[in-house]
Amino acid sequence: MTRYFIKRMLCGLGTFLWYYVNICFLY
């Protein structure tokens, strides 16, 4: 799995957990 795929997953989870949203912006 590429990092882009993981990034999109984290962004999706960010909808429920703002913590993952921060990771999305960091990447």
PDB file of C-alpha atoms in Angstrom:
ATOM      1  CA  MET A   1       0.000   0.000   0.000  1.00  0.00           C
ATOM      2  CA  THR A   2       1.323   3.410  -0.955  1.00  0.00           C
ATOM      3  CA  ARG A   3       1.509   6.304   1.490  1.00  0.00           C
ATOM      4  CA  TYR A   4      -1.107   8.124  -0.577  1.00  0.00           C
ATOM      5  CA  PHE A   5      -3.584   5.330   0.155  1.00  0.00           C
ATOM      6  CA  ILE A   6      -2.833   5.499   3.882  1.00  0.00           C
ATOM      7  CA  LYS A   7      -3.113   9.288   3.742  1.00  0.00           C
ATOM      8  CA  ARG A   8      -6.582   9.092   2.180  1.00  0.00           C
ATOM      9  CA  MET A   9      -7.658   6.589   4.852  1.00  0.00           C
ATOM     10  CA  LEU A  10      -6.473   8.917   7.618  1.00  0.00           C
ATOM     11  CA  CYS A  11      -8.279  11.846   6.002  1.00  0.00           C
ATOM     12  CA  GLY A  12     -11.456   9.747   5.859  1.00  0.00           C
ATOM     13  CA  LEU A  13     -11.194   8.822   9.541  1.00  0.00           C
ATOM     14  CA  GLY A  14     -10.590  12.509  10.256  1.00  0.00           C
ATOM     15  CA  THR A  15     -14.313  12.997   9.778  1.00  0.00           C
ATOM     16  CA  PHE A  16     -14.792  11.367  13.186  1.00  0.00           C
ATOM     17  CA  LEU A  17     -11.427  12.066  14.774  1.00  0.00           C
ATOM     18  CA  TRP A  18      -9.973  15.539  14.360  1.00  0.00           C
ATOM     19  CA  TYR A  19      -6.598  14.086  15.342  1.00  0.00           C
ATOM     20  CA  TYR A  20      -6.388  12.297  12.003  1.00  0.00           C
ATOM     21  CA  VAL A  21      -7.324  15.549  10.270  1.00  0.00           C
ATOM     22  CA  ASN A  22      -4.132  17.107  11.653  1.00  0.00           C
ATOM     23  CA  ILE A  23      -2.115  14.206  10.227  1.00  0.00           C
ATOM     24  CA  CYS A  24      -3.812  14.834   6.885  1.00  0.00           C
ATOM     25  CA  PHE A  25      -2.695  18.462   6.883  1.00  0.00           C
ATOM     26  CA  LEU A  26       0.811  17.537   8.036  1.00  0.00           C
ATOM     27  CA  TYR A  27       1.189  15.278   5.010  1.00  0.00           C
TER      28      TYR A  27
END
